Coordinates of N, CA and C in Angstrom, one line a residue:
M370 N -160.8 160.6 -107.4 CA -161.6 161.8 -107.0 C -160.5 162.7 -106.3
P371 N -160.3 163.9 -106.7 CA -159.4 164.9 -106.2 C -159.9 165.3 -104.9
P372 N -158.8 165.7 -103.9 CA -159.3 166.2 -102.7 C -160.1 167.4 -102.8
P373 N -160.9 167.8 -101.8 CA -161.7 169.1 -101.9 C -160.8 170.3 -102.0
G374 N -161.1 171.1 -102.7 CA -160.3 172.2 -102.9 C -159.5 172.2 -104.2
D375 N -159.2 171.1 -104.6 CA -158.3 171.0 -105.9 C -158.9 171.5 -107.1
C376 N -160.2 171.3 -107.2 CA -161.0 171.8 -108.4 C -161.0 173.4 -108.4
D377 N -161.2 173.9 -107.2 CA -161.3 175.3 -106.9 C -159.9 176.0 -107.4
Y378 N -158.8 175.5 -107.0 CA -157.5 176.0 -107.4 C -157.3 175.8 -108.9
M379 N -157.7 174.7 -109.5 CA -157.7 174.4 -110.9 C -158.4 175.5 -111.7
L380 N -159.7 175.8 -111.2 CA -160.5 176.8 -111.9 C -159.7 178.2 -111.9
L381 N -158.9 178.4 -110.9 CA -158.2 179.6 -110.9 C -157.1 179.6 -112.0
A382 N -156.4 178.4 -112.0 CA -155.4 178.3 -113.0 C -156.0 178.4 -114.4
L383 N -157.3 177.8 -114.6 CA -157.9 177.9 -115.9 C -158.2 179.3 -116.3
G384 N -158.5 180.2 -115.4 CA -158.7 181.6 -115.6 C -157.4 182.2 -116.1
L385 N -156.3 181.9 -115.5 CA -154.9 182.4 -116.1 C -154.6 181.8 -117.4
A386 N -155.0 180.6 -117.6 CA -154.8 180.0 -119.0 C -155.6 180.7 -120.0
R387 N -156.9 181.1 -119.7 CA -157.7 181.8 -120.6 C -157.1 183.2 -120.9
A388 N -156.6 183.8 -119.8 CA -155.9 185.1 -120.1 C -154.7 185.1 -120.9
A389 N -153.9 183.9 -120.9 CA -152.8 183.7 -121.8 C -153.1 183.6 -123.1
A390 N -154.3 182.8 -123.4 CA -154.8 182.6 -124.7 C -155.3 183.9 -125.4
A391 N -155.9 184.9 -124.5 CA -156.3 186.1 -125.0 C -155.1 187.0 -125.4
N392 N -153.8 186.7 -124.8 CA -152.7 187.4 -125.2 C -151.9 186.7 -126.4
G393 N -152.5 185.6 -127.0 CA -152.0 184.9 -128.0 C -150.9 184.0 -127.6
E394 N -150.9 183.6 -126.3 CA -149.9 182.6 -125.7 C -150.6 181.2 -125.7
V395 N -150.0 180.1 -125.6 CA -150.5 178.9 -125.5 C -151.2 178.9 -124.1
P396 N -152.5 178.5 -124.0 CA -153.3 178.7 -122.7 C -153.0 177.7 -121.8
V397 N -151.9 178.0 -120.9 CA -151.6 177.3 -119.6 C -151.5 178.2 -118.5
G398 N -152.2 177.9 -117.4 CA -152.1 178.6 -116.2 C -151.6 177.9 -115.0
A399 N -151.0 178.5 -113.9 CA -150.6 177.8 -112.8 C -150.8 178.7 -111.6
V400 N -151.0 177.9 -110.5 CA -151.3 178.5 -109.2 C -150.5 177.9 -108.2
L401 N -149.7 178.5 -107.4 CA -148.9 178.0 -106.3 C -149.6 178.3 -105.0
V402 N -149.8 177.2 -104.2 CA -150.6 177.3 -102.9 C -149.7 176.7 -101.8
R403 N -149.8 177.4 -100.6 CA -149.2 176.8 -99.4 C -150.4 176.9 -98.2
G404 N -150.7 175.8 -97.8 CA -151.9 175.7 -96.9 C -153.1 175.8 -97.8
A405 N -153.9 176.9 -97.5 CA -155.0 177.2 -98.2 C -154.8 178.6 -99.0
A406 N -153.5 179.1 -98.9 CA -153.4 180.5 -99.4 C -152.6 180.3 -100.7
V407 N -153.2 181.1 -101.8 CA -152.5 181.2 -103.0 C -151.4 182.2 -102.7
I408 N -150.1 181.7 -103.0 CA -148.9 182.5 -102.8 C -148.3 183.1 -104.1
A409 N -148.7 182.5 -105.2 CA -148.2 183.0 -106.5 C -149.0 182.4 -107.7
S410 N -148.9 183.0 -108.8 CA -149.5 182.3 -109.9 C -148.8 182.8 -111.2
G411 N -149.0 182.0 -112.4 CA -148.3 182.3 -113.5 C -149.1 181.8 -114.8
A412 N -148.8 182.5 -115.9 CA -149.5 182.0 -117.1 C -148.3 182.1 -118.1
N413 N -148.7 181.1 -119.1 CA -147.5 181.1 -120.2 C -147.3 182.6 -120.7
R414 N -146.0 182.8 -121.1 CA -145.8 184.1 -121.6 C -144.4 184.1 -122.3
P415 N -144.0 183.0 -123.0 CA -142.7 183.0 -123.7 C -142.7 184.0 -124.8
I416 N -143.9 184.3 -125.6 CA -143.9 185.2 -126.7 C -143.7 186.6 -126.1
A417 N -144.5 187.0 -125.1 CA -144.4 188.4 -124.5 C -143.0 188.6 -123.9
A418 N -142.6 187.7 -123.2 CA -141.3 187.8 -122.5 C -140.0 187.6 -123.4
C419 N -140.3 187.1 -124.6 CA -139.2 186.7 -125.5 C -138.2 185.8 -124.7
D420 N -138.8 184.8 -124.1 CA -138.2 183.9 -123.2 C -138.7 182.5 -123.3
P421 N -137.9 181.5 -123.8 CA -138.4 180.2 -124.0 C -138.7 179.4 -122.7
T422 N -138.2 179.9 -121.6 CA -138.5 179.3 -120.3 C -139.7 179.9 -119.6
A423 N -140.4 180.9 -120.1 CA -141.5 181.6 -119.4 C -142.8 180.8 -119.6
H424 N -142.7 179.6 -119.1 CA -143.8 178.7 -119.1 C -144.6 179.0 -117.8
A425 N -145.9 178.7 -117.6 CA -146.7 179.1 -116.6 C -146.2 178.5 -115.3
E426 N -145.7 177.3 -115.1 CA -145.1 176.8 -114.0 C -143.9 177.6 -113.5
I427 N -143.0 177.9 -114.5 CA -141.7 178.7 -114.2 C -142.1 180.1 -113.6
E428 N -143.1 180.7 -114.4 CA -143.6 181.9 -113.9 C -144.2 181.9 -112.4
A429 N -144.9 180.9 -112.1 CA -145.4 180.7 -110.7 C -144.3 180.5 -109.7
L430 N -143.3 179.7 -110.1 CA -142.3 179.4 -109.1 C -141.5 180.6 -109.0
R431 N -141.1 181.4 -109.9 CA -140.4 182.6 -109.7 C -141.1 183.5 -108.8
A432 N -142.4 183.8 -109.1 CA -143.2 184.6 -108.3 C -143.3 184.1 -106.8
G433 N -143.4 182.8 -106.7 CA -143.4 182.2 -105.3 C -142.3 182.4 -104.6
A434 N -141.1 182.3 -105.3 CA -139.8 182.6 -104.6 C -139.7 184.0 -104.2
R435 N -140.0 184.8 -105.0 CA -140.0 186.3 -104.6 C -141.0 186.6 -103.5
A436 N -142.1 185.9 -103.5 CA -143.1 186.2 -102.4 C -142.7 185.7 -101.1
T437 N -142.0 184.6 -101.1 CA -141.6 183.9 -99.9 C -140.1 184.3 -99.3
G438 N -139.4 184.8 -100.3 CA -138.0 185.2 -100.0 C -137.1 183.9 -100.1
S439 N -137.6 182.9 -100.7 CA -136.8 181.6 -100.8 C -137.0 180.9 -101.9
Y440 N -136.0 180.3 -102.6 CA -136.2 179.4 -103.8 C -136.8 178.1 -103.3
R441 N -136.7 177.8 -102.1 CA -137.2 176.5 -101.6 C -138.7 176.7 -101.3
L442 N -139.5 176.1 -102.0 CA -141.0 176.3 -101.9 C -141.6 175.1 -101.2
N443 N -141.0 174.7 -100.1 CA -141.4 173.6 -99.3 C -142.9 173.6 -98.9
D444 N -143.6 172.5 -98.9 CA -144.9 172.4 -98.4 C -145.9 173.3 -99.3
T445 N -145.6 173.2 -100.6 CA -146.4 173.9 -101.5 C -147.0 173.0 -102.4
T446 N -148.1 173.4 -103.1 CA -148.7 172.6 -104.2 C -148.9 173.5 -105.3
L447 N -148.5 172.9 -106.6 CA -148.6 173.6 -107.7 C -149.8 173.0 -108.4
F448 N -150.8 173.9 -108.9 CA -151.9 173.5 -109.8 C -151.7 174.1 -111.1
V449 N -151.6 173.2 -112.2 CA -151.3 173.7 -113.5 C -152.3 173.0 -114.4
T450 N -152.6 173.8 -115.4 CA -153.7 173.2 -116.3 C -153.2 172.1 -117.4
L451 N -152.0 172.0 -117.6 CA -151.4 171.1 -118.5 C -150.1 170.3 -117.8
E452 N -150.1 169.1 -118.0 CA -148.9 168.4 -117.5 C -147.6 168.9 -117.8
P453 N -146.7 169.3 -116.8 CA -145.6 170.0 -117.1 C -144.6 169.2 -118.1
C454 N -143.8 170.0 -118.7 CA -142.8 169.5 -119.7 C -141.7 169.0 -118.8
V455 N -140.6 168.4 -119.3 CA -139.4 168.1 -118.6 C -138.9 169.2 -117.8
M456 N -138.6 170.4 -118.5 CA -138.2 171.6 -117.9 C -138.8 172.0 -116.7
C457 N -140.1 172.1 -116.8 CA -140.9 172.5 -115.6 C -140.9 171.5 -114.5
A458 N -141.0 170.3 -115.0 CA -141.0 169.2 -113.9 C -139.7 169.2 -113.0
S459 N -138.5 169.4 -113.9 CA -137.3 169.4 -113.1 C -137.3 170.6 -112.2
A460 N -137.8 171.8 -112.7 CA -137.8 172.9 -111.9 C -138.6 172.8 -110.4
L461 N -139.7 172.0 -110.6 CA -140.5 171.7 -109.4 C -139.7 170.8 -108.5
V462 N -138.9 170.0 -108.9 CA -138.0 169.2 -108.0 C -137.0 170.1 -107.3
Q463 N -136.4 170.9 -108.2 CA -135.3 172.0 -107.6 C -136.0 172.8 -106.5
A464 N -137.2 173.2 -106.8 CA -137.9 174.2 -105.9 C -138.4 173.5 -104.7
R465 N -138.4 172.2 -104.6 CA -138.8 171.4 -103.4 C -140.4 171.5 -103.3
V466 N -141.1 171.7 -104.4 CA -142.6 171.7 -104.4 C -143.0 170.3 -103.8
R467 N -144.0 170.3 -102.9 CA -144.4 169.0 -102.3 C -145.5 168.3 -103.2
R468 N -146.2 169.1 -103.9 CA -147.4 168.3 -104.5 C -147.7 169.0 -105.8
L469 N -147.9 168.3 -106.9 CA -148.3 168.8 -108.2 C -149.7 168.2 -108.5
V470 N -150.5 169.1 -109.0 CA -151.8 168.7 -109.4 C -152.0 169.3 -110.9
F471 N -152.3 168.5 -111.9 CA -152.3 169.1 -113.1 C -153.7 168.7 -113.9
G472 N -154.1 169.4 -115.0 CA -155.4 169.0 -115.6 C -155.1 168.1 -116.7
A473 N -154.9 168.6 -117.9 CA -154.7 167.7 -119.0 C -153.3 167.1 -119.2
F474 N -153.4 165.9 -119.6 CA -152.2 165.0 -119.9 C -151.6 165.6 -121.2
D475 N -150.2 165.5 -121.2 CA -149.6 165.9 -122.5 C -148.7 164.8 -123.1
P476 N -149.4 164.0 -124.0 CA -148.6 162.7 -124.5 C -147.5 163.2 -125.3
Q477 N -147.3 164.3 -125.8 CA -146.2 164.8 -126.7 C -145.0 165.2 -125.9
A478 N -145.2 165.9 -124.7 CA -144.1 166.5 -124.0 C -144.2 166.4 -122.4
G479 N -145.2 165.6 -122.0 CA -145.5 165.6 -120.5 C -144.3 164.9 -119.8
G480 N -143.9 165.7 -118.7 CA -142.7 165.2 -118.0 C -143.1 164.6 -116.6
A481 N -144.5 164.3 -116.5 CA -145.0 163.8 -115.1 C -145.5 162.4 -115.5
G482 N -145.2 161.7 -116.5 CA -145.6 160.4 -116.7 C -146.1 160.1 -118.2
S483 N -146.4 161.2 -119.0 CA -146.9 160.7 -120.2 C -145.7 160.5 -121.2
L484 N -144.8 161.3 -121.3 CA -143.6 161.1 -122.1 C -142.5 160.4 -121.2
I485 N -142.2 161.1 -120.1 CA -141.3 160.5 -119.2 C -141.7 161.0 -117.8
D486 N -141.2 160.4 -116.7 CA -141.6 160.8 -115.4 C -140.4 161.3 -114.7
V487 N -140.2 162.5 -114.8 CA -139.0 163.3 -114.2 C -139.0 163.0 -112.6
F488 N -140.2 162.8 -111.9 CA -140.3 162.6 -110.6 C -139.8 161.3 -110.1
K489 N -139.8 160.3 -111.0 CA -139.3 159.0 -110.6 C -137.7 159.1 -110.8
L490 N -137.2 159.9 -111.7 CA -135.8 160.0 -111.9 C -135.1 160.9 -110.7
A491 N -135.9 161.7 -110.0 CA -135.3 162.7 -109.2 C -134.8 162.0 -107.8
G492 N -135.2 160.8 -107.6 CA -134.7 160.2 -106.3 C -135.5 160.4 -105.1
P493 N -135.4 159.6 -104.0 CA -136.3 159.7 -102.9 C -136.3 161.0 -102.2
K494 N -135.2 161.7 -102.2 CA -135.3 162.9 -101.5 C -136.1 163.9 -102.0
S495 N -136.4 163.9 -103.3 CA -137.1 165.0 -104.1 C -138.4 164.5 -104.5
R496 N -139.2 163.6 -103.9 CA -140.3 163.1 -104.2 C -141.5 164.0 -104.2
L497 N -142.3 164.1 -105.2 CA -143.5 164.9 -105.3 C -144.7 164.0 -105.3
D498 N -145.8 164.5 -104.7 CA -147.0 163.7 -104.9 C -147.7 164.3 -106.1
V499 N -148.0 163.4 -107.2 CA -148.4 163.9 -108.5 C -149.9 163.4 -108.6
F500 N -150.7 164.3 -109.1 CA -152.1 164.0 -109.3 C -152.5 164.6 -110.6
G501 N -152.8 163.9 -111.7 CA -153.1 164.4 -112.8 C -154.6 164.0 -113.2
G502 N -155.2 164.9 -114.1 CA -156.5 164.7 -114.6 C -157.7 165.5 -113.9
V503 N -157.3 166.6 -113.1 CA -158.2 167.3 -112.4 C -158.7 168.4 -113.4
L504 N -160.0 168.4 -113.7 CA -160.8 169.1 -114.6 C -160.1 169.0 -116.0
A505 N -159.7 167.8 -116.3 CA -158.9 167.6 -117.6 C -159.7 167.8 -118.8
D506 N -161.0 167.6 -118.8 CA -161.9 168.0 -119.9 C -161.8 169.4 -120.3
E507 N -161.9 170.3 -119.1 CA -162.0 171.7 -119.4 C -160.7 172.3 -119.8
C508 N -159.5 171.8 -119.3 CA -158.2 172.1 -119.5 C -157.9 171.7 -121.1
G509 N -158.3 170.4 -121.3 CA -157.9 170.0 -122.7 C -158.8 170.7 -123.8
T510 N -159.9 171.0 -123.5 CA -160.9 171.7 -124.4 C -160.3 173.0 -124.7
L511 N -159.8 173.8 -123.7 CA -159.2 175.0 -123.9 C -158.1 174.9 -124.8
L512 N -157.1 174.0 -124.7 CA -156.0 173.8 -125.4 C -156.4 173.5 -127.0
R513 N -157.3 172.5 -127.0 CA -157.7 172.1 -128.4 C -158.4 173.2 -129.1
D514 N -159.2 174.0 -128.5 CA -159.8 175.2 -129.2 C -158.8 176.2 -129.7
F515 N -157.8 176.5 -128.7 CA -156.8 177.5 -129.1 C -156.1 177.0 -130.3
F516 N -155.6 175.8 -130.4 CA -154.9 175.3 -131.6 C -155.8 175.1 -132.8
E517 N -157.0 174.7 -132.6 CA -157.9 174.8 -133.6 C -158.1 176.0 -134.4
Q518 N -158.3 177.1 -133.5 CA -158.4 178.4 -134.0 C -157.2 178.9 -134.8
R519 N -155.9 178.4 -134.3 CA -154.7 178.9 -135.0 C -154.5 178.1 -136.4
R520 N -155.1 176.9 -136.4 CA -155.1 176.2 -137.8 C -155.9 176.8 -138.7
V521 N -157.2 177.2 -138.3 CA -158.2 177.8 -139.1 C -157.6 179.2 -139.7
S522 N -157.0 180.0 -138.8 CA -156.5 181.3 -139.3 C -155.5 181.4 -140.3

């Protein structure tokens, strides 16, 4: 059972994921929180940005660094609708995010345990608390529906 509040933040991330889908992007959203305050958010936008690194997590980390004036995002939690890929998981380590909460697992590209666990490779100094499966059904359904619509079109 996720701690109180985790579902609320994941619902915010789901809203961002829906907005990404409406823009033709893979529906992934991310919310960066410190204490109880949302300090940044991001949604997938590699197509719009013409940038292969413009994943929701990276967008949220960049916005968080700008908002705080530091690339070190100590004592933050990132809520994201899909298990981060290896690139995004590595960025979380570099940013010193303290906790990761994600929705759907990604058996094809997940960097938080499904394919590989970047956080176990990072060493004891860079440990993140990782909690997956928060609103997994809602997050997974959004992704499945998006790709099913793409296949039909």
